[in-house]
Short mmCIF file of C-alpha atoms (C1' of nucleotides) in Angstrom, two decimals:
data_model
loop_
_atom_site.label_atom_id
_atom_site.label_comp_id
_atom_site.label_asym_id
_atom_site.label_seq_id
_atom_site.Cartn_x
_atom_site.Cartn_y
_atom_site.Cartn_z
CA UNK A 1 -0.04 0.05 -0.03
CA UNK A 2 0.98 3.42 -0.88
CA UNK A 3 1.13 6.23 1.73
CA UNK A 4 -2.12 8.09 1.21
CA UNK A 5 -0.62 11.47 2.65
CA UNK A 6 2.05 11.22 -0.15
CA UNK A 7 -0.39 10.82 -2.82
CA UNK A 8 -2.54 13.92 -1.51
CA UNK A 9 0.49 16.03 -1.22
CA UNK A 10 1.67 15.28 -4.87
CA UNK A 11 -0.29 12.80 -6.91
CA UNK A 12 1.73 13.30 -10.13
CA UNK A 13 4.41 10.62 -9.54
CA UNK A 14 1.63 8.26 -8.64
CA UNK A 15 -0.29 8.76 -11.94
CA UNK A 16 3.00 8.64 -13.67
CA UNK A 17 3.60 5.09 -12.06
CA UNK A 18 0.32 3.79 -13.37
CA UNK A 19 0.68 5.06 -16.85
CA UNK A 20 4.11 3.60 -17.12
CA UNK A 21 2.67 0.18 -15.97
CA UNK A 22 0.31 0.61 -18.69
CA UNK A 23 -2.53 1.03 -16.28
CA UNK A 24 -5.54 3.48 -15.87
CA UNK A 25 -4.60 6.47 -13.81
CA UNK A 26 -8.24 6.91 -12.74
CA UNK A 27 -7.82 5.38 -9.13
CA UNK A 28 -5.61 8.12 -7.98
CA UNK A 29 -8.27 10.77 -9.00
CA UNK A 30 -11.01 8.64 -7.48
CA UNK A 31 -9.05 8.72 -4.41
CA UNK A 32 -8.45 12.33 -4.16
CA UNK A 33 -12.15 13.01 -4.79
CA UNK A 34 -13.32 10.49 -2.01
CA UNK A 35 -10.56 11.85 0.50
CA UNK A 36 -12.22 15.24 0.08
CA UNK A 37 -15.51 13.91 1.14
CA UNK A 38 -14.04 11.85 3.80
CA UNK A 39 -12.40 14.82 5.57
CA UNK A 40 -15.78 16.84 5.35
CA UNK A 41 -17.63 13.85 6.87
CA UNK A 42 -14.93 13.06 9.47
CA UNK A 43 -14.62 16.70 10.46
CA UNK A 44 -18.37 16.74 11.11
CA UNK A 45 -18.69 13.61 12.90
CA UNK A 46 -15.70 14.39 15.14
CA UNK A 47 -17.18 17.80 15.86
CA UNK A 48 -20.33 16.19 17.10
CA UNK A 49 -18.64 13.65 19.06
CA UNK A 50 -16.81 16.46 20.81
CA UNK A 51 -20.04 17.96 21.84
CA UNK A 52 -21.53 14.60 22.97
CA UNK A 53 -18.64 13.76 25.14
CA UNK A 54 -18.69 17.42 26.86
CA UNK A 55 -22.43 16.92 27.51
CA UNK A 56 -22.29 13.47 28.72
CA UNK A 57 -19.75 14.57 31.16
CA UNK A 58 -22.07 17.32 32.34
CA UNK A 59 -24.85 15.03 32.69
CA UNK A 60 -22.70 12.68 34.94
CA UNK A 61 -22.07 15.49 37.23
CA UNK A 62 -25.73 16.53 37.31
CA UNK A 63 -26.74 13.05 37.93
CA UNK A 64 -24.40 12.79 40.96
CA UNK A 65 -26.01 16.03 42.23
CA UNK A 66 -29.14 14.22 42.04
CA UNK A 67 -30.58 16.61 39.36
CA UNK A 68 -33.11 15.68 36.65
CA UNK A 69 -31.34 14.75 33.54
CA UNK A 70 -34.30 13.81 31.12
CA UNK A 71 -34.08 16.72 29.08
CA UNK A 72 -30.39 16.76 28.43
CA UNK A 73 -30.39 12.91 27.76
CA UNK A 74 -32.75 13.40 25.06
CA UNK A 75 -30.83 16.26 23.58
CA UNK A 76 -27.69 14.18 23.38
CA UNK A 77 -29.47 11.10 22.08
CA UNK A 78 -30.37 13.14 19.20
CA UNK A 79 -26.77 14.04 18.49
CA UNK A 80 -25.90 10.43 18.82
CA UNK A 81 -28.49 9.51 16.13
CA UNK A 82 -26.78 12.17 13.84
CA UNK A 83 -23.39 10.71 14.53
CA UNK A 84 -24.44 7.17 13.64
CA UNK A 85 -25.58 8.53 10.44
CA UNK A 86 -22.36 10.20 9.66
CA UNK A 87 -20.45 7.27 10.72
CA UNK A 88 -22.37 5.07 8.38
CA UNK A 89 -21.49 7.47 5.61
CA UNK A 90 -17.90 7.68 6.56
CA UNK A 91 -17.33 3.82 6.87
CA UNK A 92 -18.69 3.56 3.35
CA UNK A 93 -16.22 6.03 1.86
CA UNK A 94 -13.23 4.59 3.97
CA UNK A 95 -14.25 1.05 2.60
CA UNK A 96 -14.19 2.35 -0.91
CA UNK A 97 -11.02 4.16 -0.33
CA UNK A 98 -9.01 1.40 1.18
CA UNK A 99 -10.27 -0.62 -1.60
CA UNK A 100 -8.73 1.74 -4.18
CA UNK A 101 -5.47 2.03 -2.14
CA UNK A 102 -5.16 -1.58 -1.77
CA UNK A 103 -5.23 -2.10 -5.62
CA UNK A 104 -2.42 0.29 -6.53
CA UNK A 105 1.02 -1.26 -7.09
CA UNK A 106 4.24 -0.09 -5.55
CA UNK A 107 6.12 2.95 -6.73
CA UNK A 108 9.33 1.75 -8.58
CA UNK A 109 12.90 2.92 -7.93
CA UNK A 110 14.28 5.30 -10.41
CA UNK A 111 16.45 2.64 -11.92
CA UNK A 112 13.58 0.46 -13.13
CA UNK A 113 13.62 0.67 -17.01
CA UNK A 114 10.55 1.38 -19.05
CA UNK A 115 8.72 -1.43 -20.96
CA UNK A 116 5.54 -3.31 -20.64
CA UNK A 117 6.68 -6.89 -20.86
CA UNK A 118 9.77 -9.04 -20.17
CA UNK A 119 11.45 -8.24 -23.41
CA UNK A 120 12.42 -4.88 -21.90
CA UNK A 121 14.26 -6.26 -18.84
CA UNK A 122 17.82 -5.40 -19.05
CA UNK A 123 20.64 -7.88 -18.52
CA UNK A 124 23.29 -6.64 -16.10
CA UNK A 125 25.67 -9.44 -15.85
CA UNK A 126 26.16 -13.14 -16.36
CA UNK A 127 28.09 -15.94 -14.88
CA UNK A 128 29.78 -18.90 -16.61
CA UNK A 129 29.67 -20.03 -20.27
CA UNK A 130 27.13 -21.86 -21.80
CA UNK A 131 28.35 -25.42 -21.75
CA UNK A 132 29.29 -27.06 -25.22
CA UNK A 133 27.68 -30.36 -25.80
CA UNK A 134 29.02 -32.59 -28.38
CA UNK A 135 25.57 -33.92 -28.82
CA UNK A 136 22.08 -32.53 -28.81
CA UNK A 137 21.05 -31.92 -25.14
CA UNK A 138 17.53 -32.72 -24.41
CA UNK A 139 15.00 -30.96 -22.15
CA UNK A 140 14.81 -32.17 -18.43
CA UNK A 141 11.55 -33.65 -18.86
CA UNK A 142 12.72 -36.25 -21.23
CA UNK A 143 15.87 -36.95 -18.97
CA UNK A 144 13.64 -37.22 -16.04
CA UNK A 145 11.39 -39.91 -17.72
CA UNK A 146 14.25 -41.79 -19.20
CA UNK A 147 16.16 -41.85 -15.92
CA UNK A 148 13.10 -42.93 -14.20
CA UNK A 149 13.05 -39.99 -11.72
CA UNK A 150 10.18 -37.94 -12.73
CA UNK A 151 6.88 -39.72 -12.79
CA UNK A 152 4.58 -37.58 -15.11
CA UNK A 153 1.81 -40.29 -15.38
CA UNK A 154 1.78 -40.92 -11.84
CA UNK A 155 1.27 -37.07 -11.06
CA UNK A 156 -1.64 -37.03 -13.65
CA UNK A 157 -3.41 -39.88 -12.10
CA UNK A 158 -3.05 -38.53 -8.59
CA UNK A 159 -3.70 -34.86 -9.12
CA UNK A 160 -3.85 -33.78 -12.79
CA UNK A 161 -1.72 -31.74 -15.11
CA UNK A 162 0.83 -29.39 -13.85
CA UNK A 163 2.01 -31.63 -11.09
CA UNK A 164 5.04 -33.94 -10.55
CA UNK A 165 5.98 -37.00 -8.63
CA UNK A 166 9.72 -37.26 -7.92
CA UNK A 167 10.99 -40.68 -7.57
CA UNK A 168 14.15 -42.54 -6.48
CA UNK A 169 17.35 -40.35 -6.92
CA UNK A 170 15.24 -37.69 -8.37
CA UNK A 171 13.27 -37.39 -4.87
CA UNK A 172 16.84 -37.58 -3.23
CA UNK A 173 18.17 -34.89 -5.55
CA UNK A 174 15.38 -32.52 -4.66
CA UNK A 175 15.77 -32.95 -1.07
CA UNK A 176 19.48 -32.49 -1.50
CA UNK A 177 18.97 -29.21 -3.12
CA UNK A 178 16.65 -27.93 -0.36
CA UNK A 179 19.25 -29.07 2.43
CA UNK A 180 22.27 -27.50 0.24
CA UNK A 181 20.39 -24.19 -0.13
CA UNK A 182 19.34 -24.04 3.43
CA UNK A 183 22.75 -24.88 4.91
CA UNK A 184 24.50 -22.31 2.53
CA UNK A 185 22.03 -19.40 3.67
CA UNK A 186 21.95 -20.26 7.33
CA UNK A 187 25.56 -21.09 7.82
CA UNK A 188 27.30 -18.88 5.17
CA UNK A 189 24.86 -16.01 4.74
CA UNK A 190 23.46 -15.47 8.29
CA UNK A 191 20.04 -16.22 7.65
CA UNK A 192 17.80 -17.84 10.36
CA UNK A 193 15.85 -20.93 9.09
CA UNK A 194 12.11 -20.86 9.27
CA UNK A 195 9.83 -23.69 8.32
CA UNK A 196 6.21 -21.87 8.00
CA UNK A 197 2.83 -22.99 7.78
CA UNK A 198 1.58 -23.63 4.21
CA UNK A 199 -2.02 -22.30 4.86
CA UNK A 200 -2.50 -18.70 5.74
CA UNK A 201 -5.38 -16.54 6.57
CA UNK A 202 -6.59 -13.56 4.35
CA UNK A 203 -4.88 -10.93 6.66
CA UNK A 204 -1.62 -12.64 5.82
CA UNK A 205 -2.27 -12.60 2.01
CA UNK A 206 -3.39 -9.19 2.11
CA UNK A 207 -0.21 -7.81 3.86
CA UNK A 208 2.24 -9.41 1.27
CA UNK A 209 -0.14 -8.09 -1.47
CA UNK A 210 -1.69 -11.22 -3.00
CA UNK A 211 -5.07 -10.20 -1.78
CA UNK A 212 -7.53 -8.59 -2.77
CA UNK A 213 -6.34 -8.10 -6.29
CA UNK A 214 -4.79 -11.61 -7.19
CA UNK A 215 -7.06 -14.10 -5.46
CA UNK A 216 -7.47 -15.94 -8.57
CA UNK A 217 -3.98 -16.90 -8.56
CA UNK A 218 -4.21 -18.84 -5.26
CA UNK A 219 -5.68 -21.99 -3.99
CA UNK A 220 -8.26 -21.48 -1.28
CA UNK A 221 -9.70 -23.99 1.26
CA UNK A 222 -13.48 -24.44 1.66
CA UNK A 223 -14.79 -23.64 5.35
CA UNK A 224 -15.36 -20.18 6.84
CA UNK A 225 -12.98 -18.47 7.40
CA UNK A 226 -11.00 -20.00 4.43
CA UNK A 227 -7.30 -20.64 4.30
CA UNK A 228 -5.24 -19.77 1.21
CA UNK A 229 -2.31 -22.10 0.34
CA UNK A 230 0.78 -20.04 0.20
CA UNK A 231 2.11 -19.24 -3.26
CA UNK A 232 5.59 -18.82 -1.62
CA UNK A 233 7.16 -18.75 1.74
CA UNK A 234 7.57 -14.96 1.50
CA UNK A 235 3.92 -14.77 2.59
CA UNK A 236 3.96 -16.63 5.88
CA UNK A 237 7.66 -15.33 6.65
CA UNK A 238 7.06 -11.66 6.17
CA UNK A 239 3.97 -11.88 8.21
CA UNK A 240 5.92 -13.09 11.12
CA UNK A 241 6.25 -9.45 12.09
CA UNK A 242 2.73 -8.41 10.95
CA UNK A 243 1.45 -5.80 13.69
CA UNK A 244 4.79 -5.71 15.48
CA UNK A 245 7.32 -3.17 16.38
CA UNK A 246 10.66 -4.52 15.97
CA UNK A 247 13.59 -3.29 18.15
CA UNK A 248 15.74 -1.20 15.79
CA UNK A 249 18.73 -3.00 17.24
CA UNK A 250 17.89 -6.20 15.69
CA UNK A 251 17.67 -4.91 12.16
CA UNK A 252 18.33 -6.29 9.75
CA UNK A 253 16.43 -9.38 10.19
CA UNK A 254 17.00 -12.24 7.79
CA UNK A 255 15.17 -15.42 7.35
CA UNK A 256 15.54 -18.33 5.10
CA UNK A 257 12.21 -20.18 4.81
CA UNK A 258 11.71 -23.47 3.02
CA UNK A 259 8.22 -24.39 1.82
CA UNK A 260 6.12 -25.97 -0.81
CA UNK A 261 4.35 -23.24 -2.99
CA UNK A 262 0.99 -23.56 -4.51
CA UNK A 263 0.00 -21.36 -7.71
CA UNK A 264 -3.09 -21.91 -9.57
CA UNK A 265 -1.27 -20.54 -12.74
CA UNK A 266 -4.50 -18.95 -13.85
CA UNK A 267 -3.95 -17.35 -17.18
CA UNK A 268 -0.88 -19.47 -17.87
CA UNK A 269 -2.70 -21.94 -19.85
CA UNK A 270 -0.63 -23.54 -22.60
CA UNK A 271 2.77 -22.14 -21.26
CA UNK A 272 5.45 -24.29 -19.97
CA UNK A 273 3.10 -27.42 -20.08
CA UNK A 274 5.80 -30.03 -19.85
CA UNK A 275 8.35 -30.62 -17.04
CA UNK A 276 9.19 -28.82 -13.83
CA UNK A 277 8.98 -25.29 -14.99
CA UNK A 278 5.28 -24.51 -14.12
CA UNK A 279 3.47 -26.50 -11.83
CA UNK A 280 0.67 -26.00 -9.22
CA UNK A 281 3.05 -27.25 -6.48
CA UNK A 282 6.89 -26.67 -6.14
CA UNK A 283 9.39 -26.33 -3.49
CA UNK A 284 11.40 -23.19 -2.77
CA UNK A 285 13.76 -21.92 -0.36
CA UNK A 286 13.06 -18.21 0.02
CA UNK A 287 15.15 -15.28 1.45
CA UNK A 288 13.30 -12.79 3.49
CA UNK A 289 14.80 -9.58 5.04
CA UNK A 290 13.44 -6.84 7.23
CA UNK A 291 15.60 -3.64 7.02
CA UNK A 292 15.78 -0.02 7.82
CA UNK A 293 14.48 2.04 4.95
CA UNK A 294 17.84 3.37 4.26
CA UNK A 295 19.33 -0.18 3.98
CA UNK A 296 17.08 -1.93 1.72
CA UNK A 297 18.73 -1.29 -1.68
CA UNK A 298 22.01 -2.52 -0.28
CA UNK A 299 20.33 -5.36 1.07
CA UNK A 300 18.68 -6.12 -2.33
CA UNK A 301 22.16 -6.34 -3.74
CA UNK A 302 23.44 -8.66 -0.73
CA UNK A 303 20.13 -10.91 -1.19
CA UNK A 304 20.85 -11.13 -4.92
CA UNK A 305 24.55 -12.38 -4.29
CA UNK A 306 23.33 -14.83 -1.81
CA UNK A 307 20.96 -16.37 -4.52
CA UNK A 308 23.65 -16.17 -7.11
CA UNK A 309 26.10 -18.18 -4.94
CA UNK A 310 23.69 -21.13 -5.17
CA UNK A 311 24.04 -21.28 -9.04
CA UNK A 312 27.70 -20.41 -8.81
CA UNK A 313 28.51 -23.43 -6.36
CA UNK A 314 26.31 -25.67 -8.48
CA UNK A 315 28.34 -24.28 -11.63
CA UNK A 316 25.34 -23.42 -13.71
CA UNK A 317 25.53 -20.42 -16.08
CA UNK A 318 23.11 -17.78 -15.34
CA UNK A 319 22.35 -14.06 -15.86
CA UNK A 320 21.01 -11.17 -13.79
CA UNK A 321 18.16 -9.22 -15.23
CA UNK A 322 16.88 -5.76 -13.94
CA UNK A 323 13.12 -6.12 -14.38
CA UNK A 324 11.28 -3.50 -16.22
CA UNK A 325 8.26 -1.64 -14.89
CA UNK A 326 5.65 -3.65 -16.76
CA UNK A 327 7.16 -7.18 -15.35
CA UNK A 328 7.87 -5.66 -11.94
CA UNK A 329 5.01 -7.13 -10.03
CA UNK A 330 2.55 -5.62 -7.57
CA UNK A 331 4.44 -5.21 -4.59
CA UNK A 332 8.14 -4.65 -5.69
CA UNK A 333 9.80 -1.19 -6.09
CA UNK A 334 12.86 -3.00 -7.82
CA UNK A 335 13.43 -6.57 -8.92
CA UNK A 336 16.15 -8.68 -10.22
CA UNK A 337 15.52 -11.96 -11.89
CA UNK A 338 18.12 -14.85 -12.20
CA UNK A 339 17.81 -16.97 -15.24
CA UNK A 340 19.72 -20.11 -15.79
CA UNK A 341 20.58 -21.20 -19.24
CA UNK A 342 18.61 -24.48 -20.16
CA UNK A 343 20.63 -26.20 -22.92
CA UNK A 344 17.74 -28.75 -23.59
CA UNK A 345 15.38 -26.12 -24.42
CA UNK A 346 17.55 -23.46 -25.74
CA UNK A 347 16.41 -20.59 -23.65
CA UNK A 348 16.99 -18.77 -20.27
CA UNK A 349 14.47 -19.82 -17.59
CA UNK A 350 13.82 -17.75 -14.40
CA UNK A 351 15.15 -19.63 -11.25
CA UNK A 352 14.88 -16.72 -8.82
CA UNK A 353 13.19 -13.28 -8.36
CA UNK A 354 14.47 -11.01 -5.79
CA UNK A 355 12.31 -7.73 -4.74
CA UNK A 356 12.79 -4.77 -2.67
CA UNK A 357 9.14 -4.01 -1.48
CA UNK A 358 10.15 -0.79 0.36
CA UNK A 359 7.52 0.16 2.89
CA UNK A 360 4.81 -1.47 0.41
CA UNK A 361 4.22 -4.63 2.62
CA UNK A 362 5.05 -3.26 5.66
CA UNK A 363 2.37 -0.45 5.52
CA UNK A 364 -0.19 -2.96 4.72
CA UNK A 365 0.75 -5.40 7.47
CA UNK A 366 1.85 -2.55 10.02
CA UNK A 367 5.43 -4.14 10.24
CA UNK A 368 7.31 -1.34 12.02
CA UNK A 369 10.51 -0.69 13.96
CA UNK A 370 11.71 1.83 16.44
CA UNK A 371 14.48 3.84 15.06
CA UNK A 372 15.92 4.95 18.63
CA UNK A 373 14.55 4.34 21.97
CA UNK A 374 11.35 6.26 22.66
CA UNK A 375 11.30 7.46 19.09
CA UNK A 376 8.00 6.96 17.00
CA UNK A 377 7.77 3.55 15.23
CA UNK A 378 8.53 3.70 11.52
CA UNK A 379 7.98 1.21 8.65
CA UNK A 380 10.50 -1.36 8.05
CA UNK A 381 11.37 -2.34 4.35
CA UNK A 382 10.81 -5.82 3.28
CA UNK A 383 12.63 -7.75 0.69
CA UNK A 384 12.34 -11.18 -0.57
CA UNK A 385 14.14 -13.55 -3.05
CA UNK A 386 14.04 -17.02 -4.20
CA UNK A 387 17.23 -18.62 -3.07
CA UNK A 388 16.39 -20.80 -5.27
CA UNK A 389 13.17 -22.38 -6.84
CA UNK A 390 13.98 -25.92 -6.15
CA UNK A 391 12.23 -27.64 -8.83
CA UNK A 392 13.71 -25.39 -11.49
CA UNK A 393 16.93 -25.51 -10.19
CA UNK A 394 16.81 -29.44 -10.36
CA UNK A 395 15.95 -28.87 -14.22
CA UNK A 396 18.82 -26.81 -14.33
CA UNK A 397 20.98 -29.58 -12.97
CA UNK A 398 19.64 -32.00 -15.23
CA UNK A 399 19.87 -30.16 -18.35
CA UNK A 400 23.47 -28.74 -17.62
CA UNK A 401 24.86 -32.03 -16.31
CA UNK A 402 23.52 -34.33 -18.92
CA UNK A 403 25.74 -36.70 -20.72
CA UNK A 404 25.50 -38.29 -24.03
CA UNK A 405 24.55 -41.73 -22.76
CA UNK A 406 21.62 -40.34 -21.00
CA UNK A 407 23.25 -40.28 -17.50
CA UNK A 408 23.34 -37.08 -15.41
CA UNK A 409 26.37 -36.21 -13.18
CA UNK A 410 25.60 -34.87 -9.68
CA UNK A 411 27.16 -31.38 -9.14
CA UNK A 412 30.34 -31.65 -6.70
CA UNK A 413 28.56 -29.30 -4.11
CA UNK A 414 25.48 -31.67 -3.99
CA UNK A 415 27.44 -35.02 -3.60
CA UNK A 416 27.69 -34.58 0.40
CA UNK A 417 24.01 -34.37 0.46
CA UNK A 418 23.46 -37.57 -1.63
CA UNK A 419 25.71 -39.77 0.15
CA UNK A 420 28.42 -39.24 -2.27
CA UNK A 421 26.43 -40.11 -5.25
CA UNK A 422 28.27 -38.96 -8.59
CA UNK A 423 25.71 -39.63 -11.06
CA UNK A 424 22.23 -40.75 -11.99
CA UNK A 425 21.98 -43.38 -14.62
CA UNK A 426 19.04 -44.83 -16.29
CA UNK A 427 17.12 -47.34 -14.23
"C1'" G B 1 -15.82 -31.57 19.37
"C1'" G B 2 -17.31 -30.92 25.07
"C1'" A B 3 -16.40 -27.92 30.01
"C1'" G B 4 -13.86 -23.73 32.12
"C1'" A B 5 -10.51 -19.70 32.31
"C1'" G B 6 -8.74 -15.42 29.84
"C1'" G B 7 -7.29 -11.66 25.74
"C1'" U B 8 -5.74 -4.38 28.63
"C1'" G B 9 0.50 -0.20 26.66
"C1'" G B 10 7.46 -2.27 24.29
"C1'" C B 11 6.50 -6.28 28.42
"C1'" U B 12 3.77 -7.56 33.05
"C1'" G B 13 -0.62 -6.49 35.54
"C1'" A B 14 -4.77 -3.81 38.09
"C1'" G B 15 -9.30 -1.93 36.72
"C1'" U B 16 -17.56 -4.43 37.15
"C1'" G B 17 -20.90 2.24 33.94
"C1'" G B 18 -18.83 8.81 34.02
"C1'" U B 19 -13.36 12.27 36.98
"C1'" C B 20 -9.95 5.91 32.94
"C1'" G B 21 -5.89 6.02 27.37
"C1'" A B 22 -5.88 3.38 31.91
"C1'" A B 23 -2.84 2.25 39.03
"C1'" G B 24 1.45 -0.58 40.05
"C1'" G B 25 5.86 -3.09 38.42
"C1'" C B 26 9.64 -4.16 34.40
"C1'" G B 27 12.08 -1.92 30.45
"C1'" C B 28 13.78 2.38 28.22
"C1'" G B 29 15.10 7.77 28.17
"C1'" C B 30 16.72 12.19 30.76
"C1'" G B 31 18.31 14.39 35.61
"C1'" A B 32 20.11 14.02 40.70
"C1'" U B 33 23.79 11.24 43.42
"C1'" U B 34 29.25 9.14 42.37
"C1'" G B 35 36.15 9.71 41.10
"C1'" G B 36 33.36 6.35 37.91
"C1'" A B 37 29.58 2.54 38.34
"C1'" A B 38 25.88 -0.30 40.76
"C1'" A B 39 22.00 0.86 44.07
"C1'" U B 40 18.83 4.98 45.38
"C1'" C B 41 15.77 8.97 44.19
"C1'" G B 42 13.10 12.70 40.86
"C1'" C B 43 10.90 13.51 36.10
"C1'" G B 44 9.35 11.36 31.57
"C1'" U B 45 7.81 7.23 28.24
"C1'" A B 46 1.03 3.74 23.94
"C1'" G B 47 -0.63 3.63 18.80
"C1'" G B 48 -3.50 5.85 14.84
"C1'" G B 49 -6.31 9.77 12.49
"C1'" G B 50 -8.25 14.86 11.87
"C1'" U B 51 -7.52 20.11 12.24
"C1'" A B 52 -4.97 24.94 13.08
"C1'" G B 53 -0.14 27.51 12.88
"C1'" C B 54 3.32 26.19 8.24
"C1'" A B 55 5.76 26.61 1.37
"C1'" C B 56 7.29 21.59 3.65
"C1'" A B 57 9.37 18.97 7.24
"C1'" A B 58 10.17 19.32 12.45
"C1'" C B 59 7.38 21.09 16.18
"C1'" U B 60 3.16 22.97 19.00
"C1'" G B 61 -2.03 23.51 20.25
"C1'" C B 62 -7.01 21.45 19.93
"C1'" C B 63 -10.12 17.35 18.70
"C1'" C B 64 -11.49 12.23 17.51
"C1'" C B 65 -10.63 7.06 17.72
"C1'" U B 66 -8.34 2.58 19.79
"C1'" C B 67 -8.53 -2.06 26.30
"C1'" G B 68 -8.87 -9.24 20.81
"C1'" U B 69 -12.47 -8.15 16.15
"C1'" G B 70 -17.46 -6.89 14.91
"C1'" G B 71 -22.55 -5.51 16.35
"C1'" G B 72 -25.86 -3.97 20.36
"C1'" U B 73 -27.76 -1.43 25.02
"C1'" U B 74 -26.98 3.59 27.45
"C1'" C B 75 -27.00 10.63 27.77
"C1'" A B 76 -22.04 7.85 28.62
"C1'" A B 77 -18.66 1.38 27.75
"C1'" A B 78 -12.11 -1.25 29.09
"C1'" U B 79 -16.56 -2.13 32.26
"C1'" C B 80 -23.33 -4.45 30.50
"C1'" C B 81 -25.35 -7.78 26.36
"C1'" C B 82 -24.68 -10.86 21.42
"C1'" A B 83 -21.68 -12.92 17.69
"C1'" C B 84 -16.93 -14.27 16.12
"C1'" C B 85 -11.54 -14.89 16.52
"C1'" C B 86 -7.38 -16.26 19.39
"C1'" U B 87 -4.63 -18.26 23.81
"C1'" C B 88 -4.42 -21.30 28.16
"C1'" U B 89 -6.26 -25.82 31.39
"C1'" C B 90 -9.08 -30.46 31.55
"C1'" C B 91 -11.93 -34.30 28.73
"C1'" G B 92 -12.68 -36.80 24.05
"C1'" C B 93 -10.85 -37.82 19.16
"C1'" C B 94 -6.31 -38.08 16.12
"C1'" A B 95 -0.80 -38.23 13.04
#
RNA sequence: GGAGAGGUGGCUGAGUGGUCGAAGGCGCGCGAUUGGAAAUCGCGUAGGGGUAGCACAACUGCCCCUCGUGGGUUCAAAUCCCACCCUCUCCGCCA
């Protein structure tokens, strides 16, 4: 959520933000108009409350003196009725206002390039060389099938399309990747490990920005109130500090959360229909930071290098993309993607997305800190980034480590996590 | 699921209709004391919003709201009533 006061003070940057994103700027104007009405209504209702509070105190005194209060009571009751009317109007205005505010995306950092789609993302740097193969490398889903480690049929039978069953060494490799990533981030990068709930309430999803606007992307349980299946550990872990005032001394706070992630992939019909790239359920190790406002962009660089380290240790070629305004997403002010090179598909595939959400989520979730002892609480900045998406990393390993005979070498960094296994050969 | 207890400030904990945004304690800040510190003493210390002063911010004044959430009763609600959520204890069921 954006700062309503900032919008009132100077709406122009906010209109510009929306138009850069290719969106309609009318919510800003509707907000400003509604806020005028809110002000009038609120002032009137508060004035009346003041009158009533004063009168009520007087009645209290009269009553204690044993005097008749019938006349005054009736008078004040009328004021009360009028206050109720105004309140009803006010709450209607406020509901609409917060609905509008809740649906306006974050303001981007000045570095964020123009452009409405991923074609305008900017490559910042890359790591490693695309590996040379003396044969034609195949996509990971073919390797998964021939090696007997990904059971596509089984997944369809159990659940449907866009699910996977990992089997044998494939399951072990997935588990190894999770442990490898968690160990790296907790032992080397100073993150505290979190294993969060996979179901969350609507307040939680609101704070991180999935609700109310993107409900169709989520799975939701029946029952009242419903739960939502988390689309990323960012959601529960960021909410650990919802409605809290963090001791300023503790910042930055860094968490590494492993979780399964659930996404409906509404609107992705036909895209990435095969393999591990786009499924309804996948594993991810997520990095989450809470920082002082002035630290958040440094933290984004640091977090990005932590995620990059995973690919570097696995020796998988990747590039770092600066995400353009149209591809930025709702909550982020600046975002980097890491894309690995998939030789079997001859394309770059996103394996990590790292965002500085500035105070956008913090305002929605009232996540604050005390800058100094006895100072007023201020909003923290929140950041999140994949470190990494495990299924896609597994695909990256398979495609980059495949051999002509159909076997796959296990990256050296993962062998300690697989009881020394050096390769996966066809069953 | 059944029975009971309870949700109050950064924390703890009093408060059963008005003078309560709220005693006491802890913590924290400032000051006194000290060579310095500890101890002690004094003062201060919730959050949000509106409005006026103001170019803005800072600050100051006035006002409103907030004692789990939402309704209700009342001239007036932390306090009474209803619903819901959450926590704890016991019982039942269960991985």
